[in-house]
XYZ file of C-alpha atoms in Angstrom:
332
model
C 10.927 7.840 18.133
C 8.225 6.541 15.354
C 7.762 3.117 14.986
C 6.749 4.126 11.035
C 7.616 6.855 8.765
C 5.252 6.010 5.403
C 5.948 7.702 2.432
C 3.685 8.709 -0.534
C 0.457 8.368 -2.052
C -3.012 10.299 -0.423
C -6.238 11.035 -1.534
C -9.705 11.962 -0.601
C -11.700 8.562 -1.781
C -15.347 8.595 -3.004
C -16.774 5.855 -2.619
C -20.149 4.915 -4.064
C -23.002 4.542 -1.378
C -25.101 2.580 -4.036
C -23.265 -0.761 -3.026
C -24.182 -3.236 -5.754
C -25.689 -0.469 -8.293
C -23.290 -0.616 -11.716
C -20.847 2.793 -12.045
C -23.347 4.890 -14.667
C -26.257 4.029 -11.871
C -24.335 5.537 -8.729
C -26.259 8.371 -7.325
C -23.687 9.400 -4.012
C -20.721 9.000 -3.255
C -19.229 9.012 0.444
C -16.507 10.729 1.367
C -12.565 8.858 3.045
C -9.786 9.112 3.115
C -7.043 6.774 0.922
C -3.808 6.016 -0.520
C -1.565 3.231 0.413
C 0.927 4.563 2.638
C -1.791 6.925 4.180
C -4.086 3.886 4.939
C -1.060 2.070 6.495
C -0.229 4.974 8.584
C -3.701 5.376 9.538
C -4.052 1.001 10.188
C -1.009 0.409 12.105
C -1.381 3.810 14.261
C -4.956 2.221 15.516
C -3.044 -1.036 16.146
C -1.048 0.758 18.671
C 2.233 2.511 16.780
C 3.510 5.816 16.486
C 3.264 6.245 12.918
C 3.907 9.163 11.022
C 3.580 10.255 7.130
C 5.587 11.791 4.373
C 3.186 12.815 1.572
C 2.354 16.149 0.074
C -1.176 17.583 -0.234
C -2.831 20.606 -2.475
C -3.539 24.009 -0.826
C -6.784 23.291 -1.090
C -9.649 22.052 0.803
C -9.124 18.488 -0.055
C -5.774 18.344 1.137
C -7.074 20.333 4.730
C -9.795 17.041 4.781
C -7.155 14.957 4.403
C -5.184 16.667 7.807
C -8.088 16.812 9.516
C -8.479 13.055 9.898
C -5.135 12.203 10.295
C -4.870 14.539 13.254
C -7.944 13.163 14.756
C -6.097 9.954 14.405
C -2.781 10.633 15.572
C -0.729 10.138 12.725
C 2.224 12.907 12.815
C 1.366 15.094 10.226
C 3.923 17.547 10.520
C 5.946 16.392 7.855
C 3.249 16.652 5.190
C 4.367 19.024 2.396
C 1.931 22.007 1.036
C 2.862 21.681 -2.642
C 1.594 25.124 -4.595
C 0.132 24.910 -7.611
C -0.678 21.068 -7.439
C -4.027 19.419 -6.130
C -4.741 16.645 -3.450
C -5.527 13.799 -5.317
C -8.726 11.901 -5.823
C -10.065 8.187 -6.336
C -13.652 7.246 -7.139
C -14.548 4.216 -6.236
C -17.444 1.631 -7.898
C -18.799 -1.660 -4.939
C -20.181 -3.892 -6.705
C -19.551 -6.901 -4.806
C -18.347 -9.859 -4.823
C -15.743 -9.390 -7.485
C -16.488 -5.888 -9.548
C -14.561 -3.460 -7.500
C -13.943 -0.098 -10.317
C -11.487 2.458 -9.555
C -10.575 5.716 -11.403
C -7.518 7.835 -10.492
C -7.612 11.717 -10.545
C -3.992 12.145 -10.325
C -3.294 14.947 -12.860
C -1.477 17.830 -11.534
C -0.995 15.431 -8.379
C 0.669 17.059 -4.928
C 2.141 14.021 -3.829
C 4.242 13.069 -6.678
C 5.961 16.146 -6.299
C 7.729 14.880 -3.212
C 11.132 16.165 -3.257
C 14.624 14.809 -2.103
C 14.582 18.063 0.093
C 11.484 16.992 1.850
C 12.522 13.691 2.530
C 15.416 15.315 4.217
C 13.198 17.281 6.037
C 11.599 13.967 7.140
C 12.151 11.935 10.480
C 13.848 8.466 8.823
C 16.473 9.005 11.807
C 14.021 8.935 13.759
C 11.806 5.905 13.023
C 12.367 2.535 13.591
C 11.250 1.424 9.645
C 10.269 3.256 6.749
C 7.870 1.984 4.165
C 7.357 3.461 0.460
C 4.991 2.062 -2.223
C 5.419 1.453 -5.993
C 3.984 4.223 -7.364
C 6.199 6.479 -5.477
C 8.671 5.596 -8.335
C 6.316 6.443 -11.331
C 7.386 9.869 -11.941
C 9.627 12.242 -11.257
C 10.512 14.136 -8.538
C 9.118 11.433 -5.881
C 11.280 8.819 -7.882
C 14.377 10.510 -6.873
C 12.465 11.327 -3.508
C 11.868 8.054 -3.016
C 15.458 6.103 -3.765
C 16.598 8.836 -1.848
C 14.665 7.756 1.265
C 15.617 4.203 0.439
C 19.498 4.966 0.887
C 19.147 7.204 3.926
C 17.262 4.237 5.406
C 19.672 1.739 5.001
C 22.515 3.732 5.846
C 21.140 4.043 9.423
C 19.942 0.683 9.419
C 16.785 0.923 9.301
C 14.131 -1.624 8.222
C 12.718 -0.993 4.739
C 9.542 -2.573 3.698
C 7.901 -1.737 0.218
C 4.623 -2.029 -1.042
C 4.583 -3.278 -4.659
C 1.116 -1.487 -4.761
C 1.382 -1.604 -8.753
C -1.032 0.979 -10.410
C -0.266 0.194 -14.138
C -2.132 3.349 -15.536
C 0.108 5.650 -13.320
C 3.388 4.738 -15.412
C 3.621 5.564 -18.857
C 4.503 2.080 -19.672
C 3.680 -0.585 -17.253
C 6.916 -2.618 -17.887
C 8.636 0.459 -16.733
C 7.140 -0.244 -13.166
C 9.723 -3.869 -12.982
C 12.798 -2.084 -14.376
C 11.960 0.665 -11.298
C 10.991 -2.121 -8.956
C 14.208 -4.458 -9.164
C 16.835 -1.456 -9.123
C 15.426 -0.999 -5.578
C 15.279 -4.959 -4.244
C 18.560 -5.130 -2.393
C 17.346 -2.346 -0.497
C 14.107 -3.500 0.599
C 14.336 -5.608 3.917
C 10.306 -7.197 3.180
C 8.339 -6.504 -0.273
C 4.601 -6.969 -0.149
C 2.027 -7.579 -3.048
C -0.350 -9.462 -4.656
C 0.448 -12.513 -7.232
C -0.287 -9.573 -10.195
C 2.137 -7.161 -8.665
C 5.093 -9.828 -8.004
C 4.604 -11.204 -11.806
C 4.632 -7.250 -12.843
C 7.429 -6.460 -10.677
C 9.312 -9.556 -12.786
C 9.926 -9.091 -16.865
C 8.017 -12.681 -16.912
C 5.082 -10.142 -16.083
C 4.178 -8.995 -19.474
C 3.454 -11.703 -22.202
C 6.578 -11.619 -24.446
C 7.555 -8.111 -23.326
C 5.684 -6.643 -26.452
C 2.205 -5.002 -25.510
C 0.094 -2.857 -27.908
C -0.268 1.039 -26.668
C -4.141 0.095 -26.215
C -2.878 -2.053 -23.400
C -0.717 0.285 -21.025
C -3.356 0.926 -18.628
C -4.730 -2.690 -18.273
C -1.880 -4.678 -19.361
C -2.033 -8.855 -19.717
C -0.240 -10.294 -16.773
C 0.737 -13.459 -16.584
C 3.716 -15.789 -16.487
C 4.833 -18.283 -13.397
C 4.610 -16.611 -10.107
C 6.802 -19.101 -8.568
C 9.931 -17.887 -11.150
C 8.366 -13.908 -10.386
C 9.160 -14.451 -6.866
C 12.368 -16.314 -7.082
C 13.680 -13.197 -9.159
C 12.531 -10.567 -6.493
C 14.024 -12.793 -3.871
C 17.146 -13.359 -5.716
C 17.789 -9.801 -6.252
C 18.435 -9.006 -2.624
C 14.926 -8.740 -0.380
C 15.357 -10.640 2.882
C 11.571 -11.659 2.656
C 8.341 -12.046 0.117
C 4.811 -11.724 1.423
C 2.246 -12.888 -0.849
C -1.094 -11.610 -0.370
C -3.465 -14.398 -1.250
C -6.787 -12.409 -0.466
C -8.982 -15.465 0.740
C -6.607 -17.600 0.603
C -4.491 -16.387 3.261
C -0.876 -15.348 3.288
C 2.337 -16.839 2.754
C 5.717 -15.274 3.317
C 8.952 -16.653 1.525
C 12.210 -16.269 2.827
C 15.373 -16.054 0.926
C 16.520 -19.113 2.629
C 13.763 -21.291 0.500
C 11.363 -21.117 3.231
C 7.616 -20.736 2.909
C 5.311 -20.010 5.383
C 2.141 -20.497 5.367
C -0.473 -17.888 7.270
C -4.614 -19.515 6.710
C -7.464 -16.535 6.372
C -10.378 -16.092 8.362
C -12.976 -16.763 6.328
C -16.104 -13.590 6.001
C -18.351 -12.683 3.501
C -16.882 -9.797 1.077
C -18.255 -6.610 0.844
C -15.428 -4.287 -0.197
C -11.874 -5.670 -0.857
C -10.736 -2.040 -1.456
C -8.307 -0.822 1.411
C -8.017 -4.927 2.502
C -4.200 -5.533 1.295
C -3.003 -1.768 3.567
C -5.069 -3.115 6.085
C -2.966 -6.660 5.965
C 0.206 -4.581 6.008
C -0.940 -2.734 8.610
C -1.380 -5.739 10.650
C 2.014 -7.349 9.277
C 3.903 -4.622 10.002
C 2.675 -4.197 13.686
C 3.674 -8.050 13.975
C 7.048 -7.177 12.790
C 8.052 -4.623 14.538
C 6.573 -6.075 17.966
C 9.239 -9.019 16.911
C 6.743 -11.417 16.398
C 7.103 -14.580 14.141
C 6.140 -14.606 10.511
C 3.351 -16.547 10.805
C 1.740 -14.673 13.796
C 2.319 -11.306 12.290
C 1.127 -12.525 8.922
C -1.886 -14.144 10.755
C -2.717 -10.746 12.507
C -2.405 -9.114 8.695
C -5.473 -11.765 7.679
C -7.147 -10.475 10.318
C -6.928 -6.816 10.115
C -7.509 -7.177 5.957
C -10.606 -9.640 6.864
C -12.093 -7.362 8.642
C -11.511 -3.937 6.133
C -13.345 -6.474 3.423
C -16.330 -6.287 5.305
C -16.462 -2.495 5.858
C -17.225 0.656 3.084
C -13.836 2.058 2.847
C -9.793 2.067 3.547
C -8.223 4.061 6.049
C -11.446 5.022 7.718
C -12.104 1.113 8.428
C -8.912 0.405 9.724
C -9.665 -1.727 13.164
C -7.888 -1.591 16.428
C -6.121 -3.900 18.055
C -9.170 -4.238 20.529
C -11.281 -4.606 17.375
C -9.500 -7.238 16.340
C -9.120 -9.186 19.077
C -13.249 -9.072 19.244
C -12.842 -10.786 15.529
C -10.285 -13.441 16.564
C -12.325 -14.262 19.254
C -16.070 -14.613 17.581
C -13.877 -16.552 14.872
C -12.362 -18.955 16.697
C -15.522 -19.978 18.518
């Protein structure tokens, strides 16, 4: 039995070894491994569960880097799809710390978005304890359908669903797309995850006025009240909200009208790239060990605290042992 079945995005992530050095002044690039359910596979297998991925990789030597390390890790890889004709994706990645973070997708002709409904049958959902899938798993077809699909399957044999908002506006071909997708999937989703941008995108009170110009699709204005944003998402069915507040902790609202409030552990930033898997990682772990909100969010700040000080995302993820070390050095 798995613990966690995550489905979707993976890449091979370059990120630049000239930490601090603006994008046209980056002379090498080092080379991880990345995409949001492939780093949470990777973070909650080193916290001690048998995790396993759905995502589909290139026949190319990209994609066999990609096995490599998840085999080394443990992740079951057995259900990852060879998808002919399509490439393993890439990311390239800019530190520039403490705020100027640049990212640029190579996602054309991507393997993983080709994800079918057939491979999700193929996949072991009866067999896992939860399931988690990501936003961009419902930017194009076929992992749209691939995804809804695993959605259903999942909550016919009652399993727990969790979902990543992980909103990537300059994968969909119009950003406002991404709520439409997001809230026809809510009362499915036991516990959503995201950021205060992704829950006001994942609302129409995202986008100023609903009307944006086509120069802003890929970097579109967000704003509106993030208290209405997350009464919507909770009112349309999800059990539970988890705001990640970055340094500011956690909080996770409950469709009762709780809040709950999780503090960070406060560390210097060096890379906050990889840090919000890493806090699901963490989350998730506390979850499905049955802990309490607030200790499984509070083991989320401390698995993400820990990624921001490192290079990279999956690669960085800590172990439990790891973590207790932090908890430790921080409370004293």
């Amino acid at each position: 039995m798995y613990d966690i079945l995550t489905i979707g995005r993976s890449s091979i992530d370059l990120y630049s070894n000239d930490v601090g050095s603006p994008f046209p002044e980056i002379t090498s690039f080092g080379a991880f491994v990345g995409g949001c359910p492939t780093n949470i596979s990777v973070g909650t297998r080193r916290l001690g569960l048998n995790s396993a991925l759905l995502t589909a990789i290139g026949d190319d030597p990209v994609g066999e880097f990609l096995i490599k390390f998840l085999n080394e890790e443990g992740v079951e890889t057995k259900y990852i799809v060879t998808k002919e004709g399509y490439r393993t994706s890439a990311v390239v990645l800019g530190i520039e710390p403490p705020d100027r973070f640049p990212l640029i997708y190579y996602r054309d002709n991507c393997a993983d978005i080709e994800l079918t409904i057939d491979d999700v049958i193929a996949s072991p959902i009866v067999d896992s304890r939860a399931i988690l899938i990501s936003g961009t798993g419902l930017s194009k077809e076929p992992s749209r359908s691939a995804t809804l699909f695993a959605i259903e399957q999942a909550k016919e044999l009652e399993r727990l669903v969790f979902l990543d908002l992980d909103f990537r506006a300059d994968q969909w071909h119009d950003p406002r797309a991404y709520g439409i997708s997001i809230r026809n999937i809510l009362q499915n989703i036991n516990i959503a995850i995201g950021t205060e941008e992704e829950i006001k995108a994942a609302s129409l009170y995202s986008i100023s006025d609903l009307s944006i110009e086509h120069s802003q699709i890929s970097n579109p204005n967000i704003d509106g009240d993030l208290n209405t944003a997350i009464s919507n998402i909770l009112d349309s069915g999800t059990e539970a909200l988890v705001v990640k507040r970055g340094s500011d902790g956690a909080e996770i609202h409950l469709k009762t009208g709780e809040v709950i409030q999780s503090p960070p552990y406060p560390v210097e930033i060096y890379n906050t790239l990889g840090a919000g898997d890493a806090f699901a990682s963490g989350f998730i772990y506390g979850i499905l060990n049955e802990w309490d909100w607030e200790k499984a969010a509070r083991l989320g700040n401390a698995t993400g605290a820990i990624v921001v000080t490192r290079h990279g995302c999956a690669n960085f993820m800590p172990t439990m042992e790891e973590v207790n070390t932090f908890i430790a050095q921080q409370e004293a």
